[in-house]
Structure formats: structure tokens, C-alpha cells
Amino acid sequence: MTKQHANWSPYDNNGGSCVAIAGADYCVIAADTRMSTGYNILTREYSKISKLSIVHSALQMHDKCVMASSGFQADVKALQKNLSARHLIYQHQHNKQMSCPAMAQLLSNTLYYKRFFPYYSFNVLGGLDNEGKGCVFTYDAVGSYERVGYSSQGSGSTLIMPFLDNQLKSPSPLLLPAQDAVTPLSESEAVDLVKTVFASATERDIYTGDKLEIVILNASGIRREYLELRKD
Amino acid sequence: MSKSTVDLPPKGGFSFDLCRRNDMLEKKGLKPQSFLKTGTTIVGLIFQDGVILGADTRATEGPIVADKNCEKIHYMAPNIYCCGAGTAADTEAVTVEAFENEKFVLYCRHGQLTAAITSLPYRSRIKSCYSTDTSEETSFQAEFHNFQLNYQGYVQAALVLGGVDVTGPHLHTIYPHGSTDSLPFATMGSGSLAAMSLFESKYKEGLTRDEGIKLVVEAICAGIFNDLGSGSNVDVCVITKGHKDYLRNHLLPNPRTYVNPNGFTFPKKTEVLLTKITPLKEKVEVIEGGDAMEE
Amino acid sequence: MSIFEYNGSALVAMVGKNCFAIASDRRLGVQLQTIATDFQRISKIHDKLFIGLSGLATDAQTLYETNTITSGYQRLVFRHKLYQLREERDMKPETFASLVSAILYEKRFGPYFCQPVIAGLGDEDKPFICTMDSIGAKELAKDFVVAGTASESLYGACESMFKPDMEADELFETISQALLSSVDRDCLSGWGGHVYVVTPTEVKERILKGRMD
């Protein structure tokens, strides 16, 4: 008998793009809400942005950290669940929320833990660091990460990145003394830029579209905005 | 290659010069290339006084939209139009070659659409084999065998062809391998299932022109919104006896959703190393007239 | 690896108000090794008609080689010269695009590994731009066309930066910025740019400074 499932893969790609931009006192994280496989749309209302924490008491501080992920949805879900659980344990042990850089390290460790059967997820983590400055961390699927001023991941990232480079060109990380990677834009300018890059990526990337979800983190808390994108 | 001393442009047909080289490259582990495809939803239906064809306008290259507003309904004869799906170059070539085909044109002229169409599909395959230089019999045979083995054995075009002749309206589908179907309503391409679901639930005999257009638009929209290979706008072509309406971009359901109201500026100006300016001379046009010169 | 990625290239053409621009990078590489940094991918067919060929450099040169027209009956410049002799006029960009398409489709089952970008001024100086895949499927656009290994980046950059009806100077700035920011995100193209801006009265050819990595 011939082998039946030689071509079966444990992975799928559900598409979608994510962008994060860090400013002096804010962070903008955005992703489209389309989930697709092959030439089919599975849902138009799937949020790729996860808060990574379970809000369970009124005393709790506001969130300082969100993650946007594209790739294989089942792996993304598993990863989010894992991180949320680890974060809950942290809260119980330390009676405070994890800082964004700490969460970034945790995410890296979690990804590398599965080095030889990786989570097929491409993440950007955005938030505010301990000084209240915006920070963005960008990852590969096995946990290599870097703190940057802006980043994009997912199916439309190759389309989005050049324009972000053009508009936000950050200083080289090799410069001495080290310079801040945060972007010089104001919060509303950054939101406009995110809308522009997504509208552009939607024109040309078939896996990006339907709706744009933008999460804005700043000193006064967390805010969400939505923008309709092309639905074809 | 050619026996004549002067190399003249060939008279047409395929050339297989590069097949061996490309084959060698592929065997060395280079990935075969992908071509421009029209992911596509194309449909057609027969209504009470003719045929309506419809198509979306997206052309894709992998996951990227290469053309947002391409034309997929091709002209074949005054009373015949044809929608193409598949490899973009092939659909174009098959339709262009068709009205260069004597038999096809002859049948069209005599108003025998069915015969005209059945003369089509195999021809495109056969011609591609026989048009090589027959003096090189062995290499031709090798090439033919080669491209049969390869995935490229067929001209990869799926067509929905509609027209009206003396015997009334006709609608045909032609599959890439050459088989044909005659149907009252048909869909093709990656969005064919989405479109067919609407036809199956709403089509009935003796639709009016407006009902027909509405149903075609709905079917194409189903493809546009539910199939990622199809997108952008709706093209419609209505053919009735002795008359046709090509409604290019009949519906534009997908405009760009956001343009930054404040615009943007480039933070850093482009650095130019060298500039060369060539002024262009005005072309002098000679108008003939006046007295002819003496011989 | 795909054979299209062997040499690396970036090509883009944009339409402005009664003018057009066509630009390319200047790198010629063999996979990741850079061989030349002043490579010409764009060539002139006549004063107001340009063609850029992305993809495998040897095929690109075979297609348009201007100097040695000894045996290549299919070469573009040769074909255009034949047309000029027969018709005593320059070819219209639309006609030329069809010619290129036909030449490429002739090799449907053993294609040239290059993707052309054609840009020209047609009747009444109406700009025309067009690209094709390697077997000649024409893709006409009203705004911009791109090709090469940096094509995805270029699509994104052009889609964000392009504005309709730009004048020649603004068009130059836009196409240059789009090209340079795109090639910086592509390993296989770069080393500056080569831009032609063509208006009805003049051709401005510029060489751009870019990152040298």
C-alpha cells in the first residue's frame, strides 16, 4: 500500500499583517482582522492582537504590553494561552504586572523552548517600558528578538517595511553612545501612518484586508481604533 | 538553426530553443518560475435574448496582486466574446490566435458558433507542437515528449465563451485539456464555486436583461469577496442578436479605503551623483502637397 | 532559489503629468556576491521609449543587446530598426509592448528568464507604462509598474507614495525614494539607482547615491 499522507503538514499559514510603532510616550500596535487559508477567507473578524494578561481585579494597573501575531492561528492561540498563564503566575508571585521588556524576554524564551518544532507565529510586541517610553520588540519564529523603534510582521510585511523605513528611519543600533530608537512622530501622526501602510498593503497583498484594528498605549491607558479595509 | 543565410524573424509558432537550457537549470535544483495568473472568477449565462458574460479584474502573482484592473473579457468576433482564466499569457494568446484561425473565422462567418468553438480547443495544443521546425524531427520529438512530461503540457487556459448566432444564444466552457461543455449558465476560475452557488440558487430560464445582469454581478461579487484570487471590479458583457454592450468596470465595489488627508513628506532628500540632460528635438513633419518635383 | 533571483534586480516605472519615469538599481550579483555596481538594466529603444529588463542578466542582454546584431534575429533593437526602416517612423509604446509580448510568448515552453518593464510617451505625449511576466502576459497600469527581486517592496512603497498627475521633479523624487527604500530591504538589489525622467521636451538621466551594502 502506498503512503497516504506524505504531503500532510502540521502547519498552515493564516496570513495577516502586524505593525508596531514606538514613540516617546506612546506605542501603536496594529493588525488587520482577516484570517484566511489558501484562497479562502475563514473569518473577517479575527483579532490578532492579544493583551497577554487576564484582568481579574479592580486594583490592577492598566496594561502596558500587547502582542500582535500572524502566522498559524492554532499556534498563535497556544502561544497566547501559554504567555497569559505564565503572566498570571508572575502576578501571583510578585503582586504586580510584568514589565514590557520582561514580557519580551519571556516571549523569546517561550519561542526558543520549541526550537525544533516551532510555533509558526510571527510576533511583534509593543508597549511602554518602566520609564513610560514606547518600546517595540520584533521576533522570528524561534525567539530571536530585538528592541526597535518600529516593526512589521506577517504576509504584508515586505510591502509595509520600506515605507516605514522611509518615514521613520531609525539610527543605527551600532552607534555609540547608543541612541533612542523611538520615532519622532506625534501619536496622531503615527496612527495616520499605520492607516496609510495598511491601506496600501491591502491593495496588493491578498491575505491582508477586511478591517484594521489599532491599539494605542499611552500614559492614560489603552485605546482601540478601527478602520475598514478592502474586503476582496 | 535556419538554413538561409539571413536570419529573418520567424513567421510565428513556438520556439523551443531554450528548453534544454532551462531544463538543465531546473535539474540543477533551481526552482521553476511562476507565471502571472488570473486567479479569477469568470461567469456566463443565457438570458431571454442573448448571453451575458462577467469577470472580476484581479491578476495575481502568488499572494501579490499584480494588476488591480485587468481585462478578462476578450473580443473574439463581433458576436462572440470570451472570458479567460488561468495563466494570463495563455488566455490572451488563445483568444488572439483564435481569430487568426481560418476554420474558426469561417465558422463564425457562417454563424455556426458551436462548430467554431469545437474547432478551437485542441488546435491550440496541436499547433504548439507542429509549429516547430519540422526539419529537426528528432529534437522536436524530444521536446514534445519533454513538455508532455513537464507540467507545461497544456496551454493553461480555462475559458467561458459566449455569443449569439443564427441559431440563437450559446454558452460554452473550455477546459485547459481541451474538453468542452455547452450550458445555460457556467462559471470558471478559482472563484467558480462561490459564483456557481448563486447561479444554482437563483438562475431560471427566460431571465430579462436587467435580471440577468444583476445575477451575473452578484455571482462575480461572490467571487470577489469570498475568493482571495479574485477581486477589484466587475466587468460585464451583454451580447444580443446583432448588438453587444461591453460594460467595462460596471461596478466598483472596492475603492481604496484610506488616503492620509495630511499627505506626507520625505524626511531625507534623494542624493544625486550625476545628472545628464538630453533635450529632445521636435520631430519635423513633412506635409506633402504643392507641385511635385520634376523627374 | 529561483533563477530570477540569480542576479538580483529592481525595476520600477511611474506615470506623471505628460511625463514618465523609469528607474532601476545598479547591482549585478551572482547570488549574494556582488559582481558589478554600475550595471545598466534600462536601455533606450528611441528617444521616448525605454525598456528595463529584470531577471537573469544574460537573458536580458540577449534580448536587447545593441552592439552585436550578428545572429540574434529576435533581439528587440534589431526588430525596432527593421520597423523604422519599413515604416519610416518610431514605434508607438503600445506596439512595442505587443512586440515584446509576442517575442516572449514565442518561448512559452522554454522562456527567457526576464520580466520587462516598458515605458514610453505615445501619441500626443501620453505616457504609457507596462510590465509583463516572463512569457509575455501584458499588464497595463495607469499609475506604476514594478519588477525584479525587490518587486514586493516596490509594490508597497509605490502604493504608499504614488500620487496621480505629478510634475517631472516631484515624480523624480517619488520614484527615487520608492526605489531606494525598497532596495534597502532587498539583499539582491541596491548600490544606488539609475533614473530616467522623460518629458516631451527632454530626457533627464540621473544616477542616485544609495547604500553600498
Coordinates of N, CA and C in Angstrom, one line a residue, chain B residues 1 7-10 12-19 21-22 25 29-37 61 63-69 87-94 97 128 147 152-156 248 256 264 266-283, chain C residues 1-6 26 47-48 56 58-59 70-74 78-79 82 90 105-113 115 133-144 152 155 159-163 170 172-174 176-178 180 198-209:
Chain B
M1 N 20.7 26.8 -37.1 CA 19.2 26.8 -36.9 C 18.5 26.9 -38.2
D7 N 19.1 35.8 -41.2 CA 18.1 35.4 -40.1 C 17.0 36.4 -40.2
L8 N 15.9 35.9 -40.6 CA 14.7 36.7 -40.6 C 13.8 36.4 -39.4
P9 N 13.0 37.3 -39.0 CA 12.1 37.0 -37.9 C 11.2 35.8 -38.3
P10 N 11.0 34.9 -37.4 CA 10.2 33.7 -37.7 C 8.7 34.1 -37.9
G12 N 6.0 32.8 -36.8 CA 5.1 32.5 -35.8 C 5.2 31.1 -35.3
G13 N 4.5 30.7 -34.3 CA 4.6 29.4 -33.6 C 5.6 29.5 -32.5
F14 N 5.7 28.4 -31.8 CA 6.5 28.4 -30.6 C 8.0 28.1 -31.0
S15 N 8.9 28.5 -30.1 CA 10.3 28.2 -30.3 C 10.7 27.4 -29.1
F16 N 11.5 26.4 -29.3 CA 11.9 25.6 -28.1 C 13.4 25.7 -27.9
D17 N 14.0 26.8 -28.4 CA 15.5 27.0 -28.2 C 16.0 26.8 -26.8
L18 N 15.2 27.4 -25.9 CA 15.8 27.5 -24.5 C 15.3 26.3 -23.6
C19 N 14.6 25.4 -24.2 CA 14.0 24.3 -23.3 C 15.1 23.5 -22.6
R21 N 18.2 24.3 -22.0 CA 19.0 25.0 -21.0 C 18.1 25.1 -19.7
N22 N 16.9 25.5 -19.9 CA 16.0 25.7 -18.8 C 15.8 24.4 -18.0
L25 N 18.9 23.8 -15.9 CA 18.9 24.6 -14.7 C 17.9 24.1 -13.7
G29 N 18.6 22.1 -9.6 CA 18.0 22.5 -8.3 C 17.4 23.9 -8.3
L30 N 17.3 24.6 -9.4 CA 16.7 25.9 -9.4 C 15.2 25.7 -9.5
K31 N 14.5 26.5 -8.7 CA 13.0 26.4 -8.7 C 12.4 26.8 -10.0
P32 N 11.5 26.1 -10.6 CA 10.8 26.6 -11.8 C 10.0 27.9 -11.4
Q33 N 9.9 28.7 -12.4 CA 9.3 30.0 -12.1 C 7.8 29.9 -12.1
S34 N 7.2 31.0 -11.6 CA 5.8 31.1 -11.6 C 5.4 32.2 -12.6
F35 N 4.2 32.0 -13.2 CA 3.8 33.0 -14.2 C 2.6 33.8 -13.6
L36 N 2.4 34.9 -14.3 CA 1.2 35.7 -13.9 C -0.1 34.9 -14.1
K37 N -0.9 34.9 -13.1 CA -2.1 34.1 -13.2 C -3.3 35.1 -12.9
E61 N 0.1 37.3 -8.8 CA 1.4 36.6 -8.9 C 1.7 36.1 -7.5
P63 N 0.9 35.5 -3.9 CA 0.0 36.2 -3.0 C -0.1 37.7 -3.3
I64 N 0.6 38.1 -4.3 CA 0.6 39.6 -4.6 C -0.3 39.9 -5.8
V65 N -1.1 41.0 -5.6 CA -1.9 41.5 -6.7 C -1.0 42.2 -7.8
A66 N -0.9 41.6 -8.9 CA 0.0 42.2 -9.9 C -0.8 43.3 -10.7
D67 N -2.1 43.1 -11.0 CA -2.9 44.1 -11.7 C -4.2 44.2 -11.1
K68 N -4.6 45.4 -10.7 CA -5.9 45.6 -10.0 C -7.0 45.8 -10.9
N69 N -6.7 46.1 -12.2 CA -7.9 46.3 -13.1 C -7.5 45.8 -14.5
T87 N -3.3 30.9 -16.7 CA -2.1 31.7 -16.9 C -2.4 32.8 -17.9
A88 N -2.1 34.0 -17.4 CA -2.6 35.2 -18.2 C -2.1 35.2 -19.6
A89 N -0.9 34.9 -19.8 CA -0.3 34.9 -21.2 C -1.1 33.9 -22.1
D90 N -1.4 32.7 -21.6 CA -2.1 31.7 -22.4 C -3.5 32.1 -22.7
T91 N -4.3 32.7 -21.8 CA -5.6 33.1 -22.1 C -5.6 34.1 -23.2
E92 N -4.7 35.1 -23.1 CA -4.6 36.1 -24.1 C -4.2 35.5 -25.4
A93 N -3.2 34.7 -25.4 CA -2.7 34.1 -26.7 C -3.8 33.2 -27.4
V94 N -4.5 32.4 -26.6 CA -5.5 31.5 -27.1 C -6.6 32.4 -27.8
E97 N -5.1 34.1 -31.0 CA -4.8 33.2 -32.0 C -6.1 32.7 -32.7
S128 N 0.9 24.1 -31.2 CA 2.1 24.4 -30.4 C 3.1 23.3 -30.7
F147 N 7.8 18.3 -23.1 CA 6.8 19.1 -22.5 C 5.5 18.4 -22.1
Q152 N 4.0 21.5 -18.1 CA 3.6 22.5 -19.1 C 3.0 21.9 -20.3
G153 N 2.5 20.7 -20.3 CA 1.9 20.1 -21.4 C 0.8 20.8 -22.1
Y154 N 0.1 21.5 -21.3 CA -1.1 22.2 -21.9 C -0.9 23.7 -21.9
V155 N -1.6 24.3 -22.8 CA -1.7 25.7 -22.7 C -2.8 26.0 -21.6
Q156 N -2.3 26.5 -20.5 CA -3.2 26.6 -19.3 C -4.2 27.7 -19.4
R248 N -17.4 47.8 -19.2 CA -16.1 47.8 -18.5 C -16.3 48.5 -17.2
R256 N -10.1 52.3 -2.7 CA -9.2 52.4 -1.6 C -9.8 53.0 -0.4
F264 N 2.2 63.4 3.0 CA 3.4 63.1 3.8 C 4.6 63.7 3.0
F266 N 9.0 63.6 2.4 CA 10.2 62.7 2.5 C 11.1 63.4 3.5
P267 N 11.5 62.7 4.5 CA 12.4 63.3 5.5 C 13.8 63.6 5.0
K268 N 14.2 62.8 4.0 CA 15.6 63.0 3.5 C 15.5 63.1 2.0
K269 N 16.1 64.1 1.4 CA 16.1 64.3 0.0 C 17.0 63.3 -0.7
T270 N 16.6 62.9 -1.9 CA 17.5 62.0 -2.7 C 18.8 62.6 -3.0
E271 N 19.9 61.9 -2.9 CA 21.2 62.4 -3.2 C 21.5 61.9 -4.7
V272 N 21.8 62.9 -5.5 CA 22.1 62.6 -6.9 C 23.6 62.7 -7.2
L273 N 24.2 61.7 -7.8 CA 25.6 61.8 -8.1 C 25.9 62.4 -9.4
L274 N 25.0 62.2 -10.4 CA 25.2 62.7 -11.8 C 23.9 63.0 -12.5
T275 N 23.9 64.0 -13.2 CA 22.7 64.3 -14.0 C 23.1 64.6 -15.4
K276 N 22.3 64.0 -16.3 CA 22.6 64.2 -17.8 C 21.3 64.5 -18.4
I277 N 21.3 65.7 -19.0 CA 20.0 66.2 -19.6 C 20.2 66.1 -21.2
T278 N 19.3 65.4 -21.8 CA 19.3 65.4 -23.3 C 18.0 66.1 -23.8
P279 N 18.2 67.2 -24.4 CA 17.0 67.9 -25.0 C 16.5 67.1 -26.2
L280 N 15.2 67.0 -26.3 CA 14.6 66.3 -27.5 C 14.3 67.2 -28.6
K281 N 14.6 66.8 -29.8 CA 14.3 67.7 -30.9 C 12.8 67.5 -31.3
E282 N 12.2 68.6 -31.7 CA 10.9 68.5 -32.2 C 10.9 67.7 -33.6
K283 N 10.1 66.7 -33.7 CA 10.0 66.0 -35.0 C 9.4 66.9 -36.0
Chain C
M1 N 16.3 28.2 -4.6 CA 16.3 29.6 -5.2 C 15.7 29.5 -6.6
S2 N 15.1 30.6 -7.0 CA 14.5 30.7 -8.3 C 15.6 31.4 -9.2
I3 N 15.6 31.1 -10.5 CA 16.5 31.6 -11.4 C 16.4 33.1 -11.5
F4 N 15.2 33.6 -11.2 CA 15.0 35.1 -11.2 C 15.8 35.8 -10.1
E5 N 16.2 35.0 -9.1 CA 17.0 35.6 -8.0 C 18.5 35.5 -8.2
Y6 N 18.9 35.0 -9.3 CA 20.4 34.7 -9.5 C 21.2 36.0 -9.5
R26 N 21.5 49.4 -9.5 CA 22.8 49.3 -10.3 C 23.6 48.1 -10.0
D47 N 14.1 57.9 -28.5 CA 14.1 59.0 -27.6 C 13.0 58.9 -26.5
K48 N 11.9 58.4 -26.8 CA 10.8 58.5 -25.9 C 10.3 57.1 -25.5
L56 N 17.3 37.3 -15.1 CA 18.6 36.8 -15.4 C 19.3 37.7 -16.4
T58 N 21.9 37.6 -18.3 CA 22.3 37.1 -19.6 C 21.2 37.1 -20.6
D59 N 20.0 36.7 -20.1 CA 18.8 36.7 -21.0 C 18.4 38.1 -21.3
T70 N 24.5 40.1 -34.8 CA 25.0 39.2 -35.9 C 24.0 38.1 -36.2
S71 N 23.6 37.4 -35.1 CA 22.8 36.3 -35.4 C 21.4 36.3 -34.7
G72 N 21.3 37.3 -33.8 CA 20.1 37.3 -32.9 C 18.9 37.9 -33.6
Y73 N 18.1 37.1 -34.3 CA 17.0 37.7 -35.1 C 15.9 38.2 -34.1
Q74 N 15.9 37.7 -32.9 CA 14.8 38.0 -32.1 C 15.1 39.3 -31.2
F78 N 17.1 45.3 -32.9 CA 17.1 44.9 -34.3 C 15.6 44.9 -34.8
R79 N 14.7 44.4 -34.1 CA 13.3 44.4 -34.5 C 12.8 45.8 -34.7
L82 N 14.3 47.3 -37.9 CA 13.6 46.9 -39.0 C 12.3 47.6 -39.2
D90 N 9.1 56.0 -35.7 CA 9.4 55.3 -34.4 C 8.1 54.4 -34.0
Y105 N 6.3 35.3 -25.7 CA 5.3 34.1 -25.8 C 5.8 33.1 -26.7
E106 N 6.6 33.5 -27.7 CA 7.1 32.5 -28.7 C 7.9 31.4 -27.9
K107 N 8.5 31.8 -26.8 CA 9.2 30.9 -26.0 C 8.4 30.4 -24.8
R108 N 7.1 30.2 -25.0 CA 6.2 29.8 -23.9 C 6.7 28.6 -23.1
F109 N 7.3 27.6 -23.8 CA 7.7 26.4 -23.2 C 9.2 26.3 -22.8
G110 N 9.9 27.4 -23.1 CA 11.3 27.5 -22.7 C 11.6 29.0 -22.6
P111 N 11.1 29.6 -21.6 CA 11.1 31.1 -21.6 C 12.5 31.7 -21.3
Y112 N 12.6 33.0 -21.7 CA 13.7 33.8 -21.2 C 13.3 34.1 -19.8
F113 N 14.4 34.1 -18.9 CA 14.1 34.4 -17.5 C 14.1 35.9 -17.2
Q115 N 11.7 39.6 -16.9 CA 10.4 40.3 -16.8 C 10.7 41.8 -17.2
D133 N 5.0 39.3 -17.5 CA 5.8 38.2 -16.9 C 6.7 37.6 -17.9
S134 N 7.4 36.5 -17.6 CA 8.5 36.1 -18.5 C 7.9 35.4 -19.8
I135 N 6.6 35.2 -19.8 CA 6.0 34.6 -21.1 C 5.1 35.6 -21.7
G136 N 5.2 36.9 -21.4 CA 4.6 37.9 -22.2 C 3.1 38.3 -21.8
A137 N 2.7 38.0 -20.6 CA 1.3 38.4 -20.2 C 1.4 39.9 -19.9
K138 N 0.8 40.7 -20.7 CA 0.9 42.2 -20.5 C 0.1 42.6 -19.3
E139 N 0.7 43.6 -18.6 CA 0.0 44.1 -17.5 C 0.1 45.6 -17.6
L140 N -1.0 46.3 -18.1 CA -1.0 47.7 -18.3 C -1.5 48.4 -17.0
A141 N -0.9 49.5 -16.7 CA -1.3 50.2 -15.4 C -1.4 51.7 -15.7
K142 N -2.2 52.4 -14.9 CA -2.3 53.8 -15.1 C -1.3 54.5 -14.1
D143 N -0.9 53.9 -13.1 CA -0.1 54.5 -12.1 C 1.4 54.1 -12.1
F144 N 1.7 52.9 -11.7 CA 3.1 52.4 -11.7 C 3.2 50.9 -12.0
E152 N 8.1 43.1 -4.4 CA 7.1 43.2 -3.4 C 7.3 44.5 -2.6
Y155 N 6.1 47.3 -4.6 CA 4.7 47.5 -4.6 C 4.2 48.3 -3.4
E159 N 2.8 52.0 -3.7 CA 1.4 52.1 -3.3 C 1.2 53.2 -2.3
S160 N 2.1 53.4 -1.4 CA 2.0 54.4 -0.4 C 2.4 55.8 -0.9
M161 N 3.4 55.8 -1.8 CA 4.0 57.1 -2.2 C 3.4 57.7 -3.4
F162 N 2.8 56.9 -4.3 CA 2.4 57.4 -5.6 C 1.2 58.4 -5.4
K163 N 1.3 59.5 -6.2 CA 0.1 60.4 -6.3 C -0.1 60.6 -7.8
E170 N 8.7 66.3 -9.0 CA 8.1 65.6 -7.9 C 8.1 64.1 -8.3
F172 N 10.3 62.5 -10.1 CA 11.7 62.0 -9.9 C 11.9 61.7 -8.4
E173 N 11.5 62.7 -7.5 CA 11.7 62.5 -6.1 C 11.0 61.2 -5.6
T174 N 9.7 61.1 -6.1 CA 8.9 60.0 -5.6 C 9.5 58.6 -6.0
S176 N 12.5 57.9 -6.9 CA 13.8 57.7 -6.3 C 13.7 57.2 -4.9
Q177 N 12.8 57.9 -4.2 CA 12.6 57.5 -2.8 C 12.0 56.1 -2.7
A178 N 11.1 55.8 -3.6 CA 10.4 54.4 -3.6 C 11.5 53.4 -3.9
L180 N 14.9 53.6 -3.6 CA 15.9 53.4 -2.7 C 15.5 52.8 -1.4
V198 N 11.4 61.3 -18.4 CA 11.2 61.7 -19.8 C 10.0 62.6 -19.9
T199 N 10.2 63.8 -20.3 CA 9.1 64.7 -20.6 C 9.1 64.9 -22.1
P200 N 8.0 65.6 -22.7 CA 8.0 65.7 -24.2 C 9.2 66.5 -24.7
T201 N 9.9 67.3 -23.9 CA 11.0 68.1 -24.4 C 12.4 67.6 -24.0
E202 N 12.5 66.8 -23.0 CA 13.8 66.4 -22.6 C 13.8 65.1 -21.8
V203 N 15.0 64.5 -21.9 CA 15.2 63.2 -21.1 C 16.3 63.6 -20.0
K204 N 15.9 63.4 -18.7 CA 16.8 63.6 -17.6 C 17.2 62.3 -17.1
E205 N 18.5 62.1 -17.2 CA 19.1 60.8 -16.7 C 19.9 61.1 -15.4
R206 N 19.6 60.4 -14.3 CA 20.3 60.7 -13.1 C 20.8 59.4 -12.4
I207 N 21.9 59.5 -11.8 CA 22.4 58.4 -11.0 C 22.3 58.7 -9.5
L208 N 21.7 57.8 -8.8 CA 21.4 58.1 -7.4 C 22.5 57.5 -6.5
K209 N 22.7 58.2 -5.4 CA 23.6 57.6 -4.4 C 22.7 56.8 -3.4

